mmCIF file of C-alpha atoms and ligand atoms in Angstrom:
data_model
loop_
_atom_site.group_PDB
_atom_site.id
_atom_site.type_symbol
_atom_site.label_atom_id
_atom_site.label_comp_id
_atom_site.label_asym_id
_atom_site.label_seq_id
_atom_site.Cartn_x
_atom_site.Cartn_y
_atom_site.Cartn_z
ATOM 1 C CA MET I 1 3.770 14.724 12.571
ATOM 2 C CA VAL I 2 6.596 12.270 13.139
ATOM 3 C CA VAL I 3 6.184 8.508 12.742
ATOM 4 C CA ALA I 4 8.695 5.986 14.119
ATOM 5 C CA ILE I 5 8.864 2.214 13.827
ATOM 6 C CA SER I 6 11.036 0.020 16.020
ATOM 7 C CA PRO I 7 11.574 -3.757 15.946
ATOM 8 C CA GLY I 8 11.214 -5.970 19.001
ATOM 9 C CA LYS I 9 13.988 -8.330 20.080
ATOM 10 C CA ILE I 10 14.967 -11.758 21.318
ATOM 11 C CA ILE I 11 17.979 -12.504 23.488
ATOM 12 C CA LEU I 12 19.927 -15.441 22.107
ATOM 13 C CA PHE I 13 22.396 -15.656 24.984
ATOM 14 C CA GLY I 14 23.261 -13.765 28.150
ATOM 15 C CA GLU I 15 20.156 -12.129 29.662
ATOM 16 C CA HIS I 16 20.523 -11.185 33.340
ATOM 17 C CA GLY I 17 24.340 -11.454 33.160
ATOM 18 C CA VAL I 18 24.347 -8.346 30.949
ATOM 19 C CA VAL I 19 22.888 -6.297 33.831
ATOM 20 C CA TYR I 20 26.245 -6.933 35.626
ATOM 21 C CA GLY I 21 28.389 -6.127 32.571
ATOM 22 C CA LYS I 22 28.645 -9.717 31.287
ATOM 23 C CA PRO I 23 28.336 -10.346 27.516
ATOM 24 C CA CYS I 24 25.022 -10.755 25.722
ATOM 25 C CA LEU I 25 23.949 -11.531 22.161
ATOM 26 C CA SER I 26 20.561 -10.397 20.905
ATOM 27 C CA VAL I 27 18.661 -10.076 17.657
ATOM 28 C CA ALA I 28 16.039 -7.584 16.401
ATOM 29 C CA ILE I 29 12.925 -9.369 15.135
ATOM 30 C CA SER I 30 10.218 -8.840 12.527
ATOM 31 C CA LEU I 31 7.508 -7.917 15.097
ATOM 32 C CA LYS I 32 7.334 -4.137 15.414
ATOM 33 C CA VAL I 33 5.947 -1.151 17.292
ATOM 34 C CA ALA I 34 4.818 1.991 15.446
ATOM 35 C CA ILE I 35 4.211 5.357 17.039
ATOM 36 C CA SER I 36 3.099 8.738 15.730
ATOM 37 C CA VAL I 37 3.792 11.970 17.601
ATOM 38 C CA GLU I 38 2.521 15.481 16.945
ATOM 39 C CA LYS I 39 2.449 18.740 18.860
ATOM 40 C CA SER I 40 -0.798 19.341 20.674
ATOM 41 C CA ASP I 41 -2.320 21.611 23.365
ATOM 42 C CA SER I 42 -2.349 18.796 25.913
ATOM 43 C CA THR I 43 -0.547 15.460 26.123
ATOM 44 C CA LYS I 44 -2.638 12.472 25.080
ATOM 45 C CA ILE I 45 -1.798 8.824 24.455
ATOM 46 C CA ASN I 46 -4.174 7.025 22.085
ATOM 47 C CA ASP I 47 -6.713 9.781 22.863
ATOM 48 C CA ASP I 48 -6.494 9.232 26.655
ATOM 49 C CA PRO I 49 -4.870 11.744 29.015
ATOM 50 C CA LEU I 50 -1.271 10.803 29.906
ATOM 51 C CA ASN I 51 -1.227 8.495 32.930
ATOM 52 C CA GLU I 52 2.228 8.088 34.518
ATOM 53 C CA LYS I 53 1.500 4.544 35.742
ATOM 54 C CA LYS I 54 -0.222 3.209 32.634
ATOM 55 C CA HIS I 55 2.119 4.982 30.190
ATOM 56 C CA SER I 56 5.293 4.764 32.304
ATOM 57 C CA TYR I 57 7.840 4.531 29.456
ATOM 58 C CA ILE I 58 6.227 7.190 27.245
ATOM 59 C CA SER I 59 5.695 9.476 30.231
ATOM 60 C CA LYS I 60 9.384 9.210 31.242
ATOM 61 C CA ALA I 61 10.515 9.825 27.640
ATOM 62 C CA ILE I 62 8.356 12.966 27.454
ATOM 63 C CA GLU I 63 9.649 14.170 30.842
ATOM 64 C CA LYS I 64 13.261 13.802 29.647
ATOM 65 C CA LEU I 65 12.967 14.952 26.048
ATOM 66 C CA TRP I 66 9.992 17.269 25.535
ATOM 67 C CA LYS I 67 11.060 20.698 26.747
ATOM 68 C CA GLU I 68 8.784 22.814 24.535
ATOM 69 C CA GLY I 69 5.568 24.286 25.925
ATOM 70 C CA GLY I 70 2.279 22.554 25.140
ATOM 71 C CA GLY I 71 1.948 18.822 24.830
ATOM 72 C CA VAL I 72 2.198 15.976 22.347
ATOM 73 C CA SER I 73 -0.472 13.697 21.004
ATOM 74 C CA ILE I 74 0.853 10.143 20.647
ATOM 75 C CA SER I 75 -0.725 7.113 18.970
ATOM 76 C CA THR I 76 0.781 3.655 19.324
ATOM 77 C CA PHE I 77 0.358 0.369 17.496
ATOM 78 C CA SER I 78 2.141 -2.833 18.535
ATOM 79 C CA GLN I 79 2.513 -6.282 16.982
ATOM 80 C CA ILE I 80 4.533 -7.416 20.025
ATOM 81 C CA PRO I 81 2.682 -9.175 22.840
ATOM 82 C CA SER I 82 3.346 -7.221 26.052
ATOM 83 C CA ALA I 83 5.464 -8.641 28.909
ATOM 84 C CA SER I 84 6.544 -11.522 26.676
ATOM 85 C CA GLY I 85 10.350 -11.116 26.617
ATOM 86 C CA LEU I 86 10.093 -9.933 22.998
ATOM 87 C CA GLY I 87 11.015 -6.303 23.665
ATOM 88 C CA SER I 88 7.592 -4.615 23.635
ATOM 89 C CA SER I 89 8.658 -1.968 26.206
ATOM 90 C CA ALA I 90 12.092 -1.476 24.639
ATOM 91 C CA ALA I 91 10.599 -1.060 21.146
ATOM 92 C CA LEU I 92 7.952 1.384 22.403
ATOM 93 C CA THR I 93 10.570 3.370 24.328
ATOM 94 C CA THR I 94 12.996 3.419 21.404
ATOM 95 C CA ALA I 95 10.301 4.528 18.921
ATOM 96 C CA CYS I 96 9.068 7.244 21.289
ATOM 97 C CA VAL I 97 12.583 8.523 22.078
ATOM 98 C CA ALA I 98 13.530 8.478 18.368
ATOM 99 C CA SER I 99 10.417 10.544 17.514
ATOM 100 C CA LEU I 100 11.039 13.135 20.240
ATOM 101 C CA LEU I 101 14.759 13.417 19.392
ATOM 102 C CA SER I 102 13.850 13.867 15.744
ATOM 103 C CA MET I 103 11.357 16.636 16.634
ATOM 104 C CA ASN I 104 14.189 18.325 18.616
ATOM 105 C CA GLY I 105 16.585 17.924 15.651
ATOM 106 C CA LYS I 106 18.847 15.639 17.749
ATOM 107 C CA PHE I 107 18.240 12.200 16.192
ATOM 108 C CA SER I 108 21.193 9.809 15.942
ATOM 109 C CA LEU I 109 21.232 6.069 16.699
ATOM 110 C CA PRO I 110 23.727 6.306 19.622
ATOM 111 C CA GLU I 111 21.633 9.122 21.126
ATOM 112 C CA VAL I 112 18.421 7.093 20.700
ATOM 113 C CA ALA I 113 20.110 4.092 22.377
ATOM 114 C CA ARG I 114 21.483 6.178 25.282
ATOM 115 C CA LYS I 115 18.303 8.120 25.996
ATOM 116 C CA SER I 116 16.097 5.023 25.619
ATOM 117 C CA PHE I 117 18.275 3.166 28.132
ATOM 118 C CA GLU I 118 17.946 6.083 30.583
ATOM 119 C CA VAL I 119 14.155 5.888 30.225
ATOM 120 C CA GLU I 120 14.088 2.090 30.780
ATOM 121 C CA TYR I 121 16.473 2.386 33.716
ATOM 122 C CA ASP I 122 14.421 5.121 35.393
ATOM 123 C CA VAL I 123 11.183 3.156 34.976
ATOM 124 C CA GLN I 124 12.577 -0.277 35.966
ATOM 125 C CA LYS I 125 15.293 0.934 38.426
ATOM 126 C CA ILE I 126 17.542 -1.869 37.159
ATOM 127 C CA ALA I 127 18.366 -2.667 33.511
ATOM 128 C CA SER I 128 21.115 -3.017 30.939
ATOM 129 C CA PRO I 129 21.263 -1.065 27.660
ATOM 130 C CA ASN I 130 21.006 -4.301 25.645
ATOM 131 C CA ASP I 131 17.317 -4.225 24.657
ATOM 132 C CA THR I 132 17.111 -0.576 23.667
ATOM 133 C CA SER I 133 20.415 -0.797 21.735
ATOM 134 C CA VAL I 134 19.304 -3.780 19.628
ATOM 135 C CA CYS I 135 15.943 -2.092 18.917
ATOM 136 C CA ALA I 136 17.804 1.055 17.851
ATOM 137 C CA LYS I 137 20.389 -0.751 15.709
ATOM 138 C CA GLY I 138 18.459 -3.707 14.219
ATOM 139 C CA GLY I 139 20.183 -6.922 13.046
ATOM 140 C CA ALA I 140 22.167 -8.491 15.850
ATOM 141 C CA ILE I 141 24.314 -6.958 18.562
ATOM 142 C CA PHE I 142 26.949 -8.237 20.946
ATOM 143 C CA VAL I 143 27.252 -6.377 24.249
ATOM 144 C CA SER I 144 30.464 -6.685 26.232
ATOM 145 C CA ASN I 145 32.443 -4.876 28.936
ATOM 146 C CA LYS I 146 35.364 -4.569 26.496
ATOM 147 C CA ARG I 147 35.590 -2.721 23.212
ATOM 148 C CA GLY I 148 36.164 -5.086 20.265
ATOM 149 C CA ASP I 149 35.733 -5.360 16.489
ATOM 150 C CA ASN I 150 32.594 -3.841 14.899
ATOM 151 C CA PHE I 151 32.161 -1.432 17.816
ATOM 152 C CA LEU I 152 29.087 0.816 17.532
ATOM 153 C CA TRP I 153 28.746 2.844 20.760
ATOM 154 C CA SER I 154 29.241 2.571 24.503
ATOM 155 C CA ILE I 155 26.853 3.370 27.340
ATOM 156 C CA GLU I 156 27.819 4.140 30.928
ATOM 157 C CA LYS I 157 25.867 3.971 34.170
ATOM 158 C CA ASP I 158 26.832 3.718 37.838
ATOM 159 C CA GLY I 159 30.496 2.918 37.119
ATOM 160 C CA LYS I 160 29.664 0.215 34.551
ATOM 161 C CA GLU I 161 30.317 0.584 30.838
ATOM 162 C CA TRP I 162 28.659 -1.521 28.134
ATOM 163 C CA TYR I 163 30.252 -1.645 24.656
ATOM 164 C CA ILE I 164 27.783 -2.348 21.869
ATOM 165 C CA HIS I 165 29.018 -4.152 18.714
ATOM 166 C CA SER I 166 27.244 -5.193 15.530
ATOM 167 C CA VAL I 167 27.170 -8.881 14.520
ATOM 168 C CA GLU I 168 26.724 -10.076 10.920
ATOM 169 C CA LEU I 169 23.794 -12.458 10.611
ATOM 170 C CA PRO I 170 22.606 -14.620 7.736
ATOM 171 C CA PRO I 171 18.821 -14.328 7.050
ATOM 172 C CA MET I 172 17.647 -16.517 9.927
ATOM 173 C CA LYS I 173 14.302 -17.502 11.405
ATOM 174 C CA PHE I 174 13.472 -18.328 15.006
ATOM 175 C CA VAL I 175 10.619 -20.235 16.572
ATOM 176 C CA ILE I 176 8.788 -18.364 19.332
ATOM 177 C CA GLY I 177 6.512 -20.039 21.860
ATOM 178 C CA ASN I 178 4.517 -17.781 24.150
ATOM 179 C CA THR I 179 3.647 -19.218 27.581
ATOM 180 C CA GLY I 180 0.811 -16.681 27.893
ATOM 181 C CA ALA I 181 2.035 -15.853 31.424
ATOM 182 C CA LYS I 182 3.284 -12.274 31.864
ATOM 183 C CA SER I 183 7.025 -11.783 32.370
ATOM 184 C CA LYS I 184 7.428 -9.077 35.011
ATOM 185 C CA THR I 185 10.911 -7.863 34.091
ATOM 186 C CA PRO I 186 11.750 -5.652 37.124
ATOM 187 C CA LEU I 187 10.546 -8.327 39.577
ATOM 188 C CA VAL I 188 12.569 -11.144 37.995
ATOM 189 C CA VAL I 189 15.672 -8.955 37.555
ATOM 190 C CA LYS I 190 15.500 -7.996 41.265
ATOM 191 C CA LYS I 191 14.979 -11.627 42.307
ATOM 192 C CA VAL I 192 18.091 -12.655 40.339
ATOM 193 C CA GLU I 193 20.012 -9.665 41.767
ATOM 194 C CA LYS I 194 19.272 -10.842 45.299
ATOM 195 C CA PHE I 195 20.646 -14.302 44.475
ATOM 196 C CA VAL I 196 23.738 -12.810 42.788
ATOM 197 C CA LYS I 197 24.435 -10.521 45.778
ATOM 198 C CA GLN I 198 24.029 -13.289 48.346
ATOM 199 C CA SER I 199 25.627 -16.269 46.661
ATOM 200 C CA SER I 200 29.080 -16.883 45.235
ATOM 201 C CA PHE I 201 27.535 -19.836 43.357
ATOM 202 C CA ALA I 202 25.313 -17.402 41.412
ATOM 203 C CA LYS I 203 28.395 -15.353 40.510
ATOM 204 C CA GLU I 204 30.101 -18.527 39.253
ATOM 205 C CA LEU I 205 27.044 -19.328 37.139
ATOM 206 C CA LEU I 206 27.160 -15.871 35.553
ATOM 207 C CA GLU I 207 30.833 -16.467 34.743
ATOM 208 C CA GLU I 208 29.927 -19.788 33.135
ATOM 209 C CA MET I 209 27.256 -17.967 31.131
ATOM 210 C CA GLU I 210 29.959 -15.575 29.880
ATOM 211 C CA ASP I 211 31.743 -18.517 28.168
ATOM 212 C CA ILE I 212 28.398 -19.724 26.778
ATOM 213 C CA VAL I 213 27.731 -16.354 25.118
ATOM 214 C CA ILE I 214 31.164 -16.383 23.450
ATOM 215 C CA GLU I 215 30.675 -20.007 22.328
ATOM 216 C CA GLY I 216 27.185 -19.096 21.014
ATOM 217 C CA LYS I 217 28.532 -16.141 19.056
ATOM 218 C CA LYS I 218 31.063 -18.442 17.341
ATOM 219 C CA ALA I 219 28.343 -21.004 16.460
ATOM 220 C CA LEU I 220 26.156 -18.197 15.073
ATOM 221 C CA GLU I 221 29.004 -16.864 12.931
ATOM 222 C CA LYS I 222 29.551 -20.386 11.541
ATOM 223 C CA ASN I 223 25.802 -20.788 10.865
ATOM 224 C CA ASP I 224 25.950 -23.943 12.999
ATOM 225 C CA TYR I 225 22.303 -24.489 14.048
ATOM 226 C CA VAL I 226 22.970 -27.754 15.880
ATOM 227 C CA GLY I 227 25.764 -26.106 17.913
ATOM 228 C CA LEU I 228 23.577 -23.057 18.565
ATOM 229 C CA GLY I 229 20.782 -25.281 19.871
ATOM 230 C CA GLU I 230 23.118 -27.117 22.255
ATOM 231 C CA ILE I 231 24.497 -23.839 23.580
ATOM 232 C CA MET I 232 20.964 -22.443 24.011
ATOM 233 C CA ASN I 233 20.122 -25.506 26.108
ATOM 234 C CA LYS I 234 23.208 -24.900 28.280
ATOM 235 C CA ASN I 235 22.225 -21.233 28.722
ATOM 236 C CA GLN I 236 18.699 -22.282 29.724
ATOM 237 C CA LYS I 237 20.053 -24.580 32.442
ATOM 238 C CA ILE I 238 21.848 -21.646 34.037
ATOM 239 C CA LEU I 239 18.831 -19.330 33.682
ATOM 240 C CA HIS I 240 16.746 -21.988 35.408
ATOM 241 C CA THR I 241 19.254 -22.329 38.242
ATOM 242 C CA ILE I 242 19.432 -18.561 38.905
ATOM 243 C CA GLY I 243 15.628 -18.441 39.213
ATOM 244 C CA ALA I 244 14.605 -16.897 35.883
ATOM 245 C CA SER I 245 12.584 -19.847 34.583
ATOM 246 C CA SER I 246 9.105 -21.087 35.512
ATOM 247 C CA ARG I 247 7.051 -24.266 35.249
ATOM 248 C CA GLU I 248 5.291 -22.895 32.119
ATOM 249 C CA ILE I 249 8.618 -22.057 30.475
ATOM 250 C CA GLU I 250 10.128 -25.492 31.202
ATOM 251 C CA LYS I 251 6.996 -27.226 29.884
ATOM 252 C CA LEU I 252 7.023 -25.214 26.670
ATOM 253 C CA ILE I 253 10.750 -25.808 26.179
ATOM 254 C CA ASP I 254 10.202 -29.533 26.588
ATOM 255 C CA ILE I 255 7.421 -29.496 23.953
ATOM 256 C CA THR I 256 9.633 -27.437 21.621
ATOM 257 C CA ARG I 257 12.550 -29.852 21.904
ATOM 258 C CA LYS I 258 10.257 -32.873 21.466
ATOM 259 C CA ALA I 259 8.873 -31.173 18.346
ATOM 260 C CA GLY I 260 12.408 -31.404 16.941
ATOM 261 C CA ALA I 261 14.105 -28.078 17.797
ATOM 262 C CA TYR I 262 17.909 -28.266 18.187
ATOM 263 C CA GLY I 263 17.653 -26.182 21.336
ATOM 264 C CA ALA I 264 15.433 -23.766 23.201
ATOM 265 C CA LYS I 265 15.583 -21.242 26.006
ATOM 266 C CA LEU I 266 13.623 -18.417 27.556
ATOM 267 C CA THR I 267 14.155 -14.902 26.176
ATOM 268 C CA GLY I 268 14.277 -11.743 28.296
ATOM 269 C CA ALA I 269 13.808 -11.684 32.038
ATOM 270 C CA GLY I 270 11.709 -14.879 32.182
ATOM 271 C CA GLY I 271 9.357 -15.913 34.987
ATOM 272 C CA GLY I 272 6.796 -16.116 32.146
ATOM 273 C CA GLY I 273 6.885 -14.643 28.648
ATOM 274 C CA SER I 274 8.303 -16.507 25.677
ATOM 275 C CA VAL I 275 10.755 -19.186 24.702
ATOM 276 C CA ILE I 276 12.878 -19.157 21.557
ATOM 277 C CA ALA I 277 13.978 -22.228 19.647
ATOM 278 C CA ILE I 278 16.289 -22.961 16.752
ATOM 279 C CA SER I 279 15.758 -25.360 13.874
ATOM 280 C CA ASP I 280 16.438 -25.436 10.139
ATOM 281 C CA GLU I 281 12.732 -26.219 9.698
ATOM 282 C CA PRO I 282 11.081 -23.582 11.944
ATOM 283 C CA GLU I 283 7.631 -23.790 10.263
ATOM 284 C CA LYS I 284 7.538 -27.547 10.913
ATOM 285 C CA ILE I 285 8.352 -27.029 14.605
ATOM 286 C CA VAL I 286 5.603 -24.380 14.891
ATOM 287 C CA LYS I 287 3.083 -26.760 13.294
ATOM 288 C CA GLU I 288 4.044 -29.485 15.771
ATOM 289 C CA MET I 289 3.820 -27.061 18.716
ATOM 290 C CA ARG I 290 0.407 -25.770 17.592
ATOM 291 C CA SER I 291 -0.871 -29.330 17.345
ATOM 292 C CA ARG I 292 -0.060 -29.504 21.075
ATOM 293 C CA ASP I 293 -2.081 -26.307 21.742
ATOM 294 C CA CYS I 294 0.932 -23.991 22.049
ATOM 295 C CA ASP I 295 0.867 -20.359 20.970
ATOM 296 C CA ALA I 296 3.791 -20.607 18.538
ATOM 297 C CA PHE I 297 4.985 -18.603 15.540
ATOM 298 C CA VAL I 298 8.056 -17.871 13.427
ATOM 299 C CA VAL I 299 9.948 -14.560 13.407
ATOM 300 C CA SER I 300 12.734 -13.449 11.125
ATOM 301 C CA VAL I 301 15.597 -11.038 11.740
ATOM 302 C CA ALA I 302 14.764 -7.325 11.358
ATOM 303 C CA LYS I 303 17.798 -5.976 9.537
ATOM 304 C CA GLU I 304 16.840 -2.372 10.227
ATOM 305 C CA GLY I 305 16.518 -0.785 13.631
ATOM 306 C CA VAL I 306 14.389 2.203 14.560
ATOM 307 C CA LYS I 307 13.322 4.443 11.629
ATOM 308 C CA VAL I 308 11.727 7.875 11.750
ATOM 309 C CA TRP I 309 9.683 9.695 9.095
ATOM 310 C CA SER I 310 8.520 13.287 9.333
HETATM 311 O O1 PMV O 1 12.203 -8.994 29.902
HETATM 312 P P1 PMV O 1 12.826 -8.153 28.841
HETATM 313 O O2 PMV O 1 12.420 -8.545 27.455
HETATM 314 O O3 PMV O 1 12.646 -6.682 29.116
HETATM 315 O O4 PMV O 1 14.419 -8.418 28.883
HETATM 316 C C1 PMV O 1 15.177 -8.222 30.085
HETATM 317 C C2 PMV O 1 16.601 -8.613 29.872
HETATM 318 C C3 PMV O 1 17.456 -8.597 31.140
HETATM 319 O O5 PMV O 1 18.788 -8.953 30.777
HETATM 320 C C4 PMV O 1 16.946 -9.621 32.145
HETATM 321 C C5 PMV O 1 17.464 -7.221 31.795
HETATM 322 C C6 PMV O 1 18.184 -6.166 30.988
HETATM 323 O O6 PMV O 1 17.808 -4.997 31.120
HETATM 324 O O7 PMV O 1 19.140 -6.479 30.255
#
């Protein structure tokens, strides 16, 4: 039997833009997904027969990576709320791909990142390799269309190439607020795509977001929480304008800022899901948010990415 554990993620800056090759900065978080895989006569997921719709990511990973006869019996356990912008699908995919690659004797982090991206892309029909790469690597990553310092690996698709770099992070904590509304990633990504294809204004906004990601990376490297918060607020304004926000997200962000956060924004595709906020007193912000009936908690950085034991 093989067991794999993968962290979830938050996107600090640059979601949506990264689908078009723009830069993005994301962080692996302390919420995790665990999966165990063993050979079996038939394929079962948590004791149920494999269902392509219900188990879309696992089913696609098996289709791509399990070439032996017979099946696999898979059990999953997740601490990550689903459809919340916290990387539940990416972590599940990465853990599943890592397990199957390890069973085939082909495990390496770049291979896990590449194959996991292919799985996400095939299921969602539109995606960037950001989420699966940060789950594979752990810590923080910077994705760009140019190769720079601390380069890890690159991933290509449909004429686009994403260069993944590692970013040094101090031990940080983030406030998470969950709206409780599901974030339907493929729907929101397609909605934004329509806007980007039809409007030069949307393209200008994505270019503006490019500068924000670079500015945010500098603030992060300087450990400047106040600067980070301001830049997160600027990023949120753009995400709102391109149609990725929602009434629930804006309300939660407002509560978070009033509770004393330096800045807050949605994480992931949006349209629901979670918001992230920065403060040097994250527990205090969470307490304030909870007193206003919000589902809020603190996460720390997961230094390690996906791990496999056999
Ligand atoms: O909604 P999530 O957590 O799967 O994040 C999606 C992030 C996007 O940039 C919107 C899409 C992508 O694949 O990068």
